[in-house]
Structures are given as C-alpha cells and as structure tokens.
CSV table of C-alpha atoms in Angstrom, one decimal:
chain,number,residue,atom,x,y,z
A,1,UNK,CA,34.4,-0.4,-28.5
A,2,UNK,CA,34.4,-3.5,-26.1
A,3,UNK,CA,31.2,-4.5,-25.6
A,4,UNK,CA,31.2,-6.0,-21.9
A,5,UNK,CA,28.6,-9.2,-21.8
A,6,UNK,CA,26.1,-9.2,-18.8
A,7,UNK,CA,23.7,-12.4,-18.8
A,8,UNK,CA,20.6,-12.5,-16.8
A,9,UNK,CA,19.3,-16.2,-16.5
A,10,UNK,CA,15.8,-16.3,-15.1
A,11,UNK,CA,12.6,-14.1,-16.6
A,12,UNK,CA,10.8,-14.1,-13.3
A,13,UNK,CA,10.7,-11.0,-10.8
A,14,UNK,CA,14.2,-10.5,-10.2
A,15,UNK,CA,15.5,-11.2,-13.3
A,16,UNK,CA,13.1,-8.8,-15.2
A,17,UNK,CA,14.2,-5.9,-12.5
A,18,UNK,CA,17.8,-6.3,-13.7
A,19,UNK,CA,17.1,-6.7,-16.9
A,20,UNK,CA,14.8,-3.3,-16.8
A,21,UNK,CA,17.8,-1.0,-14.8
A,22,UNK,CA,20.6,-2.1,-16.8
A,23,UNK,CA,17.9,-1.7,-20.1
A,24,UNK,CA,17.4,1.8,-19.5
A,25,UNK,CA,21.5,2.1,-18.4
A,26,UNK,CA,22.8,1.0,-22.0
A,27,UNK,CA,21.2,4.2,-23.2
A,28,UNK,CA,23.9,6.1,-21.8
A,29,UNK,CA,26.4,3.4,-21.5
A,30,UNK,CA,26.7,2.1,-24.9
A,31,UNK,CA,29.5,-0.6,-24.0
A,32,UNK,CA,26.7,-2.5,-22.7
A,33,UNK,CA,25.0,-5.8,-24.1
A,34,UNK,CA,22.5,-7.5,-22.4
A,35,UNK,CA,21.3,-11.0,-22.4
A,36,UNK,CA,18.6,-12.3,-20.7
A,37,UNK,CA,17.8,-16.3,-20.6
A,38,UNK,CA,14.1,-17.4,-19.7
A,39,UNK,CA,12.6,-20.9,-20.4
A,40,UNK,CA,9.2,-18.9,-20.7
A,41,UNK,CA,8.6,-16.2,-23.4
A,42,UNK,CA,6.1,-14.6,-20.6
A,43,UNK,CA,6.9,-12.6,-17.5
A,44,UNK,CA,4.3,-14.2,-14.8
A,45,UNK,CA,2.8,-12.4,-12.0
A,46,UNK,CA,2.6,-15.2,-9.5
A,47,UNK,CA,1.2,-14.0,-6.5
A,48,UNK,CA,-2.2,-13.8,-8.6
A,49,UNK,CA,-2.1,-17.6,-10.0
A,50,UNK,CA,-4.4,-18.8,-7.6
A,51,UNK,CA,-7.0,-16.7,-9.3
A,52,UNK,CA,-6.1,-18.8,-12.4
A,53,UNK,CA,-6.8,-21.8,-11.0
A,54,UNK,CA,-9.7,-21.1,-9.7
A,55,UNK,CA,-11.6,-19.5,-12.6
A,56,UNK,CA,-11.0,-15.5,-11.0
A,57,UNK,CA,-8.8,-14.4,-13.8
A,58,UNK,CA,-7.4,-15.2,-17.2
A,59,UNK,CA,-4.1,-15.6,-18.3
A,60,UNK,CA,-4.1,-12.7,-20.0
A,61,UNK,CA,-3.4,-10.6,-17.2
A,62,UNK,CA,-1.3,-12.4,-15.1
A,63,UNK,CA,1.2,-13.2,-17.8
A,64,UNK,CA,3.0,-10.2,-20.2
A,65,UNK,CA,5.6,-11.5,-22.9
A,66,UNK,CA,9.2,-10.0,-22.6
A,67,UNK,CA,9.3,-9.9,-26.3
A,68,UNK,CA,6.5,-6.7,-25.8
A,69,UNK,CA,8.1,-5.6,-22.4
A,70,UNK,CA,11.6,-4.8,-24.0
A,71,UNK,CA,10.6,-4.2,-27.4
A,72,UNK,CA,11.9,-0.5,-27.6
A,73,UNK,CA,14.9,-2.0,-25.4
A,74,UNK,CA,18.6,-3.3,-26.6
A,75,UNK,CA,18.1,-6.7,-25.0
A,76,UNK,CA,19.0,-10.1,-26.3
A,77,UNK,CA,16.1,-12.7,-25.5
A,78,UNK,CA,16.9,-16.1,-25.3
A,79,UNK,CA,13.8,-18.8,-24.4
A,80,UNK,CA,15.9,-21.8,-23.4
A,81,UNK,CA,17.6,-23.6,-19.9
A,82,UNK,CA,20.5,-23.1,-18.4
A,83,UNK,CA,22.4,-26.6,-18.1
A,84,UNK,CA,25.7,-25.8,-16.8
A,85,UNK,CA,27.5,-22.4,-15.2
A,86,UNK,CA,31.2,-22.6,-15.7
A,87,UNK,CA,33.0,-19.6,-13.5
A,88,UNK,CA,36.2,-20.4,-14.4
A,89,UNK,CA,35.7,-19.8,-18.1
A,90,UNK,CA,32.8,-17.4,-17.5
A,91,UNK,CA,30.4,-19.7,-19.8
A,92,UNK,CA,27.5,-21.0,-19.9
A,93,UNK,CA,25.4,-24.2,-21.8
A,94,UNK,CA,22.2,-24.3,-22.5
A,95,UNK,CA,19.8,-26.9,-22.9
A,96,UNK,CA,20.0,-26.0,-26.9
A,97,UNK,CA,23.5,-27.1,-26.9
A,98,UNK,CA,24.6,-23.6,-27.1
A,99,UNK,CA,27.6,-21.7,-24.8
A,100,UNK,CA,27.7,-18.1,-24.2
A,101,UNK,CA,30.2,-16.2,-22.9
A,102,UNK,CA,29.7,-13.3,-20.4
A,103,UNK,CA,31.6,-10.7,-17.9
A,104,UNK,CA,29.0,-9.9,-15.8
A,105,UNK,CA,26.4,-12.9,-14.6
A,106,UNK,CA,23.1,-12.3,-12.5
A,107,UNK,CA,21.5,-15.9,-11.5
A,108,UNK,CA,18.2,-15.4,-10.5
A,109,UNK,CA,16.3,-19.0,-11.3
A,110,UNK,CA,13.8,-19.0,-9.0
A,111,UNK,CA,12.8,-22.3,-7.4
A,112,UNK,CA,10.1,-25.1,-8.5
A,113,UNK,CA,7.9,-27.7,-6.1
A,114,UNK,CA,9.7,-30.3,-3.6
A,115,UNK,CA,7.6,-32.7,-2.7
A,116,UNK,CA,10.1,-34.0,-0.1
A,117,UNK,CA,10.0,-37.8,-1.7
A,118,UNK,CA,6.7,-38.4,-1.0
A,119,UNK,CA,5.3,-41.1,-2.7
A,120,UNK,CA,2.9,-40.3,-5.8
A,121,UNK,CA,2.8,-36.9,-5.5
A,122,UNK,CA,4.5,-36.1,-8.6
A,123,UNK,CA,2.3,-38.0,-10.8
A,124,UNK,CA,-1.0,-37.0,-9.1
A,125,UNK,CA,-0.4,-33.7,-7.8
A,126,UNK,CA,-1.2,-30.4,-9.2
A,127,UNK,CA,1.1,-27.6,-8.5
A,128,UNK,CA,1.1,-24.2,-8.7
A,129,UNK,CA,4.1,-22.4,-10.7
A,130,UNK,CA,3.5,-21.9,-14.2
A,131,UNK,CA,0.7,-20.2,-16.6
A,132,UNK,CA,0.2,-24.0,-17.5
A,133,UNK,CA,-0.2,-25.5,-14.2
A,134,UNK,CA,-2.9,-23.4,-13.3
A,135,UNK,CA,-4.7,-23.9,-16.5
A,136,UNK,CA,-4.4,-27.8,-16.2
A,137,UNK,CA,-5.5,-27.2,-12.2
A,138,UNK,CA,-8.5,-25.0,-13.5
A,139,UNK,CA,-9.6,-27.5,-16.3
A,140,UNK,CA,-9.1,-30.3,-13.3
A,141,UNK,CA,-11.3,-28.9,-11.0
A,142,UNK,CA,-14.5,-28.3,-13.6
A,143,UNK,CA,-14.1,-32.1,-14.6
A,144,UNK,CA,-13.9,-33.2,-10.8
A,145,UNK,CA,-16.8,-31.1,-9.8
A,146,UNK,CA,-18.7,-33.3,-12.2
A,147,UNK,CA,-18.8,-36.0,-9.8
A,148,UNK,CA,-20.8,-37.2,-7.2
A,149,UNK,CA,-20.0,-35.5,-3.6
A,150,UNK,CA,-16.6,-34.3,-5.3
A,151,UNK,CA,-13.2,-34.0,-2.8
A,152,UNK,CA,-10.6,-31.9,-3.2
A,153,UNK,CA,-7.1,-31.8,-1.1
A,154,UNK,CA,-4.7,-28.9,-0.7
A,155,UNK,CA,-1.6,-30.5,0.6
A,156,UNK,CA,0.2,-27.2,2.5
A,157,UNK,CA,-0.8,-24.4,4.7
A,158,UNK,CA,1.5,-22.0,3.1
A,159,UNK,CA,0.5,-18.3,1.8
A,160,UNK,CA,0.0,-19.7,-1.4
A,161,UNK,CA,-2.3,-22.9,-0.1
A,162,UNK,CA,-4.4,-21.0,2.2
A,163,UNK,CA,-5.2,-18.3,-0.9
A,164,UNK,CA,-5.7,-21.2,-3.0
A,165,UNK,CA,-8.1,-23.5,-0.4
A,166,UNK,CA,-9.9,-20.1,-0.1
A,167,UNK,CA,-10.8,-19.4,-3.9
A,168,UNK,CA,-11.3,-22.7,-4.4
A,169,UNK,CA,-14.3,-23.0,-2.0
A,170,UNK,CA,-16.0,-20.2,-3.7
A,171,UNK,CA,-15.5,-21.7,-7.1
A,172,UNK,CA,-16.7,-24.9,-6.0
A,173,UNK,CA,-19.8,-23.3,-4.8
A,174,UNK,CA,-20.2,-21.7,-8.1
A,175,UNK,CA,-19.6,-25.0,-10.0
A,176,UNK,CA,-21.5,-27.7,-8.1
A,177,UNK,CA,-23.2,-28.5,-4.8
A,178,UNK,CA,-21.8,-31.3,-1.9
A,179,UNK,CA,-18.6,-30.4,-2.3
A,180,UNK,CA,-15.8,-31.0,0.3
A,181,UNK,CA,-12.3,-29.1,0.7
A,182,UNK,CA,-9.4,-30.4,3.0
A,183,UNK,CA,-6.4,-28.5,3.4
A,184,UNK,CA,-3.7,-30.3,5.3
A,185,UNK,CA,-0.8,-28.7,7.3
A,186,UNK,CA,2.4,-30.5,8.3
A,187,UNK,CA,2.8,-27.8,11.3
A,188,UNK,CA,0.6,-26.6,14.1
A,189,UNK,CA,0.1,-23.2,12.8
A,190,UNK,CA,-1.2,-21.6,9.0
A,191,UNK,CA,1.4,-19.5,7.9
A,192,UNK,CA,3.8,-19.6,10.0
A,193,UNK,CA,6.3,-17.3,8.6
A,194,UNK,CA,3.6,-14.8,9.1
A,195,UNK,CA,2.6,-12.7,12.7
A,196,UNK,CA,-0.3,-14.4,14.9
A,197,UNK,CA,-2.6,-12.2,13.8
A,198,UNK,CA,-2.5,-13.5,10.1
A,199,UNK,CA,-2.3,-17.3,11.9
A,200,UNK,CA,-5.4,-16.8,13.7
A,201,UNK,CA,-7.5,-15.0,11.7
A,202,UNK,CA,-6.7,-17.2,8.6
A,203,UNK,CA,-7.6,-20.7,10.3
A,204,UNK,CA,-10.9,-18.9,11.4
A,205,UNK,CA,-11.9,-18.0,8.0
A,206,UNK,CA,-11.4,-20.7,6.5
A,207,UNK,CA,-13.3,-23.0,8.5
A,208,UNK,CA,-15.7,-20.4,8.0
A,209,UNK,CA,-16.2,-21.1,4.4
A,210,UNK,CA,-16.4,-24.6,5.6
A,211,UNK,CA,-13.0,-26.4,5.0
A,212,UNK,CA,-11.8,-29.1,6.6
A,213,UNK,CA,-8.4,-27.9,8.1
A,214,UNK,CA,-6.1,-30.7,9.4
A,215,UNK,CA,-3.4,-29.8,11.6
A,216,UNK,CA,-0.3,-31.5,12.6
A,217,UNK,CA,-0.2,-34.2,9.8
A,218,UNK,CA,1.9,-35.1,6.9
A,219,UNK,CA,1.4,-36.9,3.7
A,220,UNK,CA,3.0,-40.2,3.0
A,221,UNK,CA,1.3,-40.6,-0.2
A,222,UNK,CA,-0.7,-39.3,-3.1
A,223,UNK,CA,-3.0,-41.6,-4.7
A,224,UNK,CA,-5.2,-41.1,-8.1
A,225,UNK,CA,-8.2,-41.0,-5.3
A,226,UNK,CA,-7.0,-39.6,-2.4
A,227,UNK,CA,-4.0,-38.9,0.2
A,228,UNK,CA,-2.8,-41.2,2.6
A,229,UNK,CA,-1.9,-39.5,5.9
A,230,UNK,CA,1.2,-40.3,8.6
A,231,UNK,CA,-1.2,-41.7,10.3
A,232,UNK,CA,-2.4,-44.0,8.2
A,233,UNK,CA,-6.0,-42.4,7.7
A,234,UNK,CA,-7.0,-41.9,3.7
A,235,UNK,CA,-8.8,-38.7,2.3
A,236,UNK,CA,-10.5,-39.2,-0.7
A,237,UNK,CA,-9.7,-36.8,-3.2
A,238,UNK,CA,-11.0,-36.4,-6.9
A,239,UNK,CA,-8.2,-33.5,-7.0
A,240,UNK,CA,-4.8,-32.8,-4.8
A,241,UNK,CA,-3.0,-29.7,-5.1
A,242,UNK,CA,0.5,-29.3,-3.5
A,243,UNK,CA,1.5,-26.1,-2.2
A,244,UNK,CA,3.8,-27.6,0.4
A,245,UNK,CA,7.2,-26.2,0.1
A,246,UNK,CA,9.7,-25.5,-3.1
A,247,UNK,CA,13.2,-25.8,-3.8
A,248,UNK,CA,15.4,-23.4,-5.1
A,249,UNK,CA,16.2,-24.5,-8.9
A,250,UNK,CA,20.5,-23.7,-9.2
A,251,UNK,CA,21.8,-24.5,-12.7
A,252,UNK,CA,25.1,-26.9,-12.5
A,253,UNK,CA,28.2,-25.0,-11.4
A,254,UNK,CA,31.9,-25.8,-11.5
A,255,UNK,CA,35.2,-23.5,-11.6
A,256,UNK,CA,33.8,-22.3,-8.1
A,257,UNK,CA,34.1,-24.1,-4.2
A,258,UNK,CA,31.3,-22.1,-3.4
A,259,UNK,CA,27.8,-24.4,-2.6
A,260,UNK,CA,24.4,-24.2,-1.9
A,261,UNK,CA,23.6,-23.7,1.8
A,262,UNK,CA,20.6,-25.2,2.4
A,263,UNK,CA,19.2,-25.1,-0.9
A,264,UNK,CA,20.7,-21.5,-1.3
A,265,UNK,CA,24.0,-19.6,-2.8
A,266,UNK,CA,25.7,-17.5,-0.3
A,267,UNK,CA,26.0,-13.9,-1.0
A,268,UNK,CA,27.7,-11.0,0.1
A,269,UNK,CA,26.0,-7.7,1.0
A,270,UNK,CA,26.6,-6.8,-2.6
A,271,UNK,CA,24.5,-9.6,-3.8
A,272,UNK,CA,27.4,-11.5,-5.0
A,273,UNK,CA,28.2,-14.7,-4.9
A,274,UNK,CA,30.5,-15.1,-2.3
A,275,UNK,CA,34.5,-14.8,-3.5
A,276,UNK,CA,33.4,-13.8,-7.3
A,277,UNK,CA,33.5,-10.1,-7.8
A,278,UNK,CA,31.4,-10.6,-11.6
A,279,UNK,CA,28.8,-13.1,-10.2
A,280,UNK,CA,25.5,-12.1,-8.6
A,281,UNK,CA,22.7,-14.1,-7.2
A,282,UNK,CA,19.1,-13.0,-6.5
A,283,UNK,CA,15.7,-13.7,-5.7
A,284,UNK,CA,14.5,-17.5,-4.1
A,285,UNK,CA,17.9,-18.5,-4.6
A,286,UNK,CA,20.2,-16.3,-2.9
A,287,UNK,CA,21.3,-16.7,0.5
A,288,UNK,CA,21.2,-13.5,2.2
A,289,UNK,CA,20.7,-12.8,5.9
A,290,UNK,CA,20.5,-9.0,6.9
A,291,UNK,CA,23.4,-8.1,9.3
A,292,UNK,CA,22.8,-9.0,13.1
A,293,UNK,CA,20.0,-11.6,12.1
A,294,UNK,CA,19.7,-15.1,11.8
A,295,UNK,CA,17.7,-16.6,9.1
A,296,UNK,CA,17.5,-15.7,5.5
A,297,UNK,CA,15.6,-13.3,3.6
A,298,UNK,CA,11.9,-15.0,2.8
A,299,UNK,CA,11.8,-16.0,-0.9
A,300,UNK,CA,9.1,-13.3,-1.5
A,301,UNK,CA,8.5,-11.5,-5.0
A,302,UNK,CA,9.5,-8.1,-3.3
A,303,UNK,CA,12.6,-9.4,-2.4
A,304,UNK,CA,13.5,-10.0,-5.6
A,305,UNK,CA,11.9,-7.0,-7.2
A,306,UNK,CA,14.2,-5.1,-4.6
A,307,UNK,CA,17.2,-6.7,-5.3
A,308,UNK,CA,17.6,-6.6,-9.1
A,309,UNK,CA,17.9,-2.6,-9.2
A,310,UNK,CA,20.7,-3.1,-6.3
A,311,UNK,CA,22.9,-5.4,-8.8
A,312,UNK,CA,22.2,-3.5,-11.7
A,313,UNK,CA,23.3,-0.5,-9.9
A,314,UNK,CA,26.5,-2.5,-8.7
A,315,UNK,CA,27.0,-4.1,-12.0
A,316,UNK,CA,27.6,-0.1,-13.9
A,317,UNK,CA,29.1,0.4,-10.1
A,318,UNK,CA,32.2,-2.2,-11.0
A,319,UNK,CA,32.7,-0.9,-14.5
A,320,UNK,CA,32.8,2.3,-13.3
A,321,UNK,CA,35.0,2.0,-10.3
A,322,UNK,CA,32.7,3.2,-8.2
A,323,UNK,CA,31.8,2.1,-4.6
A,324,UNK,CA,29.5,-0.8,-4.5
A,325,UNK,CA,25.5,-0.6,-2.8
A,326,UNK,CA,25.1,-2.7,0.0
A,327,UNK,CA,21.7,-4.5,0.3
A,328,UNK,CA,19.5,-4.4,3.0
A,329,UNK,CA,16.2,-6.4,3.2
A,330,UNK,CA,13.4,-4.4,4.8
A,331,UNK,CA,9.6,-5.6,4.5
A,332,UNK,CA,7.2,-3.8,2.5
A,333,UNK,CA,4.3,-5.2,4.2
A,334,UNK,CA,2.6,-8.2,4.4
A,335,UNK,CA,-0.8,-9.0,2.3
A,336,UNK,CA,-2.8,-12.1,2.1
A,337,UNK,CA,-6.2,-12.9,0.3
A,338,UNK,CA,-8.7,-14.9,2.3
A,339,UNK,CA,-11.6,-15.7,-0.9
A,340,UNK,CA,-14.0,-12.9,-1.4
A,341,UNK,CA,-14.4,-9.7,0.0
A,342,UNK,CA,-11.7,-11.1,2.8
A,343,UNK,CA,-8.1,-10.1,3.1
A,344,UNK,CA,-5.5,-9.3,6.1
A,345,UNK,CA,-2.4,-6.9,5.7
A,346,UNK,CA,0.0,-5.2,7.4
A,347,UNK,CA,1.8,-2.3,6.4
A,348,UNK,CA,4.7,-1.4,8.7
A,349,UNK,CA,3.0,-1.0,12.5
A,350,UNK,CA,-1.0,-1.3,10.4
A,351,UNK,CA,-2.7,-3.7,10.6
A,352,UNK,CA,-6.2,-4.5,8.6
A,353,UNK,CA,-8.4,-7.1,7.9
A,354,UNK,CA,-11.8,-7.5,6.3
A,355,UNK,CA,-13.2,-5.7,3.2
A,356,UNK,CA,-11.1,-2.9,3.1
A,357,UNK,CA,-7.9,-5.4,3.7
A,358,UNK,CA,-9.4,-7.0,0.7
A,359,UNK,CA,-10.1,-3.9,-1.5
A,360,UNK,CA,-6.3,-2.5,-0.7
A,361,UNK,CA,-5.2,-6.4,-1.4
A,362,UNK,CA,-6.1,-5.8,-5.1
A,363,UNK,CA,-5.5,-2.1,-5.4
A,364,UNK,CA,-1.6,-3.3,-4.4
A,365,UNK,CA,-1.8,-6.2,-7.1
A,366,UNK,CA,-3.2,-4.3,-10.0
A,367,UNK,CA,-0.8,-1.5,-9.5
A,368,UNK,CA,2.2,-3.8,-9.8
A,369,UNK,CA,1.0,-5.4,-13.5
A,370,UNK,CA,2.8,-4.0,-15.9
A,371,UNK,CA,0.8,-2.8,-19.0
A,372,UNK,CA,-2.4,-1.3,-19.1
A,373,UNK,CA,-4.0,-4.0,-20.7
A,374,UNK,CA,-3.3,-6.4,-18.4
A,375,UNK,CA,-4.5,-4.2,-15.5
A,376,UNK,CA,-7.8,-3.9,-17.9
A,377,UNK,CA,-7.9,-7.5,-17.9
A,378,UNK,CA,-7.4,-8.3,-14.5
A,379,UNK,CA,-9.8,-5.8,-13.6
A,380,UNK,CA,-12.8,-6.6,-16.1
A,381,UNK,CA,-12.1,-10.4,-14.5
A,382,UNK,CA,-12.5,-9.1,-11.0
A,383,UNK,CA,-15.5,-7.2,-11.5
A,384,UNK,CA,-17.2,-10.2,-13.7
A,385,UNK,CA,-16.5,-12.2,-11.3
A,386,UNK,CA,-18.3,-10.7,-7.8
A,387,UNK,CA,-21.4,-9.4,-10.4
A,388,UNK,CA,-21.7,-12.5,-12.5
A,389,UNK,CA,-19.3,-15.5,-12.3
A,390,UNK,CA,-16.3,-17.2,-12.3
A,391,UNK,CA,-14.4,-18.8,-15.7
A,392,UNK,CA,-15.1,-22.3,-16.1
C-alpha cells in the first residue's frame, strides 16, 4: 500500500492540532504517514509565558514534550528547521542537510520578534517567545532588582506587554523596594486590536499599580542602560523587554509565484495556499480574511487551534474525494490578565472585569494544558504564589 506523505512543519498551536486530527485519522486510514518538524522538542503554551518571566509559574507547566504527547501515536518527530520549501518537487531541506519528500504539506511556523530596525534592540532586548527567553528574562530581572532604584522598560502596549508590565510590578514588589516600571506605546491607545472597554480599563490599572505608561512615542534605540525615545528623551533601564510587534517566520519557497502579502501567505477558504490544491497554511502565517471583511484574521492561539482540525479534515477530504470544509474565523472571546486578582473578558455580548474576570481568566487557561500534570503544576504555582511567593 502507498503510503501518502503529509508533513507538518511547526510544533506550536496549529501544527499540534493537525498533527492530533490526522493522528487519530491514521487509525482508520492506514495509508497515512505523518511527519511533523519542530525546532523545539516541547509544545509551549504561550499565552502563559508572562508568568514565566515573572516568577508566577515554572516551565514545567507551560511547556509539554511531543515525544510524550504522541507517544501512543504513529507520528514521525523531527526537531530540526525548515531551510527551503520546494513546491514544484514537493521537498523540503532542513537545516540538518536533510530533504523530505511529501504529498500533503501544512506550514504553520508561527512568527518570531521584529524590532522594526531599531537600533540595539536585538542585542539588549529581552523578548518573549520561547521556554528560554522567559527563563533568561526571569533570571534578568532578579539580578537587576539587585540594584540601586532599579528601572525596567516594556517597549509595546500589546496584549502580551500589558500582561507582562502587569506581573512584572507585582514581582518587583516581591523582590525589592524603589523600583520603577515604564511601559512605552508607539500608538495612542493600549491594545488596540481590542474593544474600548479593554483600552480603558487596562491603562487605568496599570497606572494603578503605579507604572509609568508613555503614550504616543517610539523607540529609536536600545541601549545597555536605557531606551532612547523619538523624541530624543532617555529612560534608564537596568532591563528592556520588547513586546512590540512580530513577524511571521515563512521558510524559503520556490516552484510557486505565490508571495507573502504583508508578511503573510494567501489562502483560500480551504486554508490552502492559493493555486496549490496539496499545500496548506495556518496559524500567524496565513493570510486569511473572512468573506465580506477587510483585514486578516488576528494571529491569535485560537485561530490556529481552530484551524488545524479544518485542514486535517480537508487533507482525508482530498484523498477521499470528498467536498472540501470551508473555514470561517469566528471569536471565541477575548481574555486579558491585568496582575493579580485583575482580569477583563468578553465572551460573545459578556462582558466582565475584576476578580471573577480574573478567576474565569485562569479557569480558561488551565483547562486548555494538556496533561494533568501540567495542570497540577500550573495550579500548585498559582496557589503558591497569592499564599506565599513568587519564583525567584
């Protein structure tokens, strides 16, 4: 029996979804093998990093290995990069000099920080993407604290820079006293993919915990000691974060005319890349607007998570002859952390902030880990960390 080659390259929320449908499909569809390319050997819940950094969690719970998470699966795991995607020949080359053939191909690589050329910022920034970076950011932030009237700069009022600004001010004030935080926002608004309501409420809090939020100003450069604004103002700064915008990481392509459209592949409502009928694109780095809309999908975790069981269904779809799902994007709500005991959601037309906001925040979270000891983790950290303290 043929064996028909799919290949999923990328271990984070959208790959893993394919990977999982087509996993449990090859049970009953034993022409299947399945491939799927990570450069990490661990599946990373990211929307909970921030905790990481900021001493709320270990890495134990945020992170599960896909060796474990398809160990009773018929998957092939390969831990390497993707170099070059060839459609023509259907082949790829990875960074270990090796070429692998496939039929069916599902890109879903995610994207990594852009810091938009500005000057410094990769050397002296800390960023927020990987297991590692928010170790290193964690371990940097107990050695600044050390210092005399310690500074700190988030550089991006984002989702993931107002969650991070926030945690960060309570850990200060668990590790040392005199400590200043400046988050700095390019636009005139927090959040601004988000409704008013979040805007608002978010800037209010913050300053509330006493941050320093600076509106309406860029960052020319970072500097071992500080930032140096647009305007020519410094900030001194013992530790910068940036959280100010990513790009969507695409492997080299040829055999295709097909490019990025700003930063992103264009799809069809099938989730394939458009004019290839064996070639699907997910997650940050698929370009899909909804039918009668204008702008792209957000590059959200649930997208991805919502898309991967779509191509999976339209990859045993194809082989089968069957009609082919369209996809639809449609929100599943919209949560945000504000530090302790603070949160603001919205599910469909509800909307809640304050404690409860916060308690349904994590209740959502640790329902979406994957094994039940990393929900035990996660949820031993939590509870250490409102009765006693945080990591160091």
């Amino acid at each position: 029996m043929k064996k028909i080659k799919v290949v999923i390259v990328g271990g984070g929320f959208g790959g893993v979804s394919v990977a999982k449908k087509l996993t449990r499909a090859s049970h009953w569809r034993k022409n299947l093998s399945i491939t799927l390319i990570s450069r990490s050997r661990v599946s990373l819940f990211t929307p909970l990093l921030h905790e990481v950094a900021t001493g709320g969690l270990r890495e134990d719970g945020v992170g599960q290995s896909l060796a474990s998470m398809f160990s009773k699966h018929d998957i092939e795991l390969h831990y390497e990069s993707i170099t070059k995607v060839d459609i023509e020949k259907r082949e790829l080359r990875t960074d270990m000099d090796k070429r692998l053939a496939y039929d069916f191909l599902v890109l879903a690589t995610g994207s990594k920080p852009n810091f938009f050329g500005t000057k410094g910022a990769g050397e002296y920034a800390y960023t927020l993407k990987t297991i590692e970076d928010a170790t290193k950011m964690r371990e940097a932030i107990c050695m600044a604290s050390q210092k005399e009237n310690p500074s700190f700069v988030v550089v991006g009022g984002g989702p993931t820079g107002v969650e991070l600004v926030a945690e960060m001010r309570h850990f200060l004030d668990y590790l040392c006293k005199n400590s200043k935080v400046t988050l700095i926002q390019k636009g005139e608004e927090l959040i601004p993919m988000f409704p008013p309501k979040f805007r608002i409420l978010a800037k209010k809090r913050l300053e509330k915990l006493g941050i320093n939020v600076v509106m309406n100003t860029g960052v020319t450069e970072i500097c071992k000691d500080g930032v140096i604004l647009d305007d020519g103002l410094q900030i001194p700064s013992h530790l910068t974060a940036w959280t100010a915008g990513v790009m969507t990481d695409i492997p080299e392509m040829s055999g295709s005319r097909i490019e990025a459209q700003k930063g992103r592949l264009p799809v069809d409502s099938k989730l394939r890349l458009q004019g290839e009928k064996n070639v699907f694109v997910i997650g940050d780095i698929a370009g899909f607007t909804n039918a009668g809309e204008d702008r792209p999908v957000p590059q959200l975790a649930q997208v991805a998570t919502r898309q991967g069981p779509i191509v999976a269904k339209n990859i045993i779809a194809t082989l089968e002859g069957k009609e082919l799902t369209d996809y639809k994007f449609v929100s599943a709500g919209l949560l945000l952390s504000l530090g302790e005991w603070m949160a603001v959601a919205q599910l469909k037309s509800l909307f809640l902030s304050g404690r409860f906001a916060w308690l349904l925040w994590r209740a959502i979270y640790l329902s979406k880990i994957e094994t039940i000891p990393g929900k035990l983790h996660i949820l031993y950290d939590w509870i250490r960390c409102l009765v006693f303290s945080r990591r160091k």
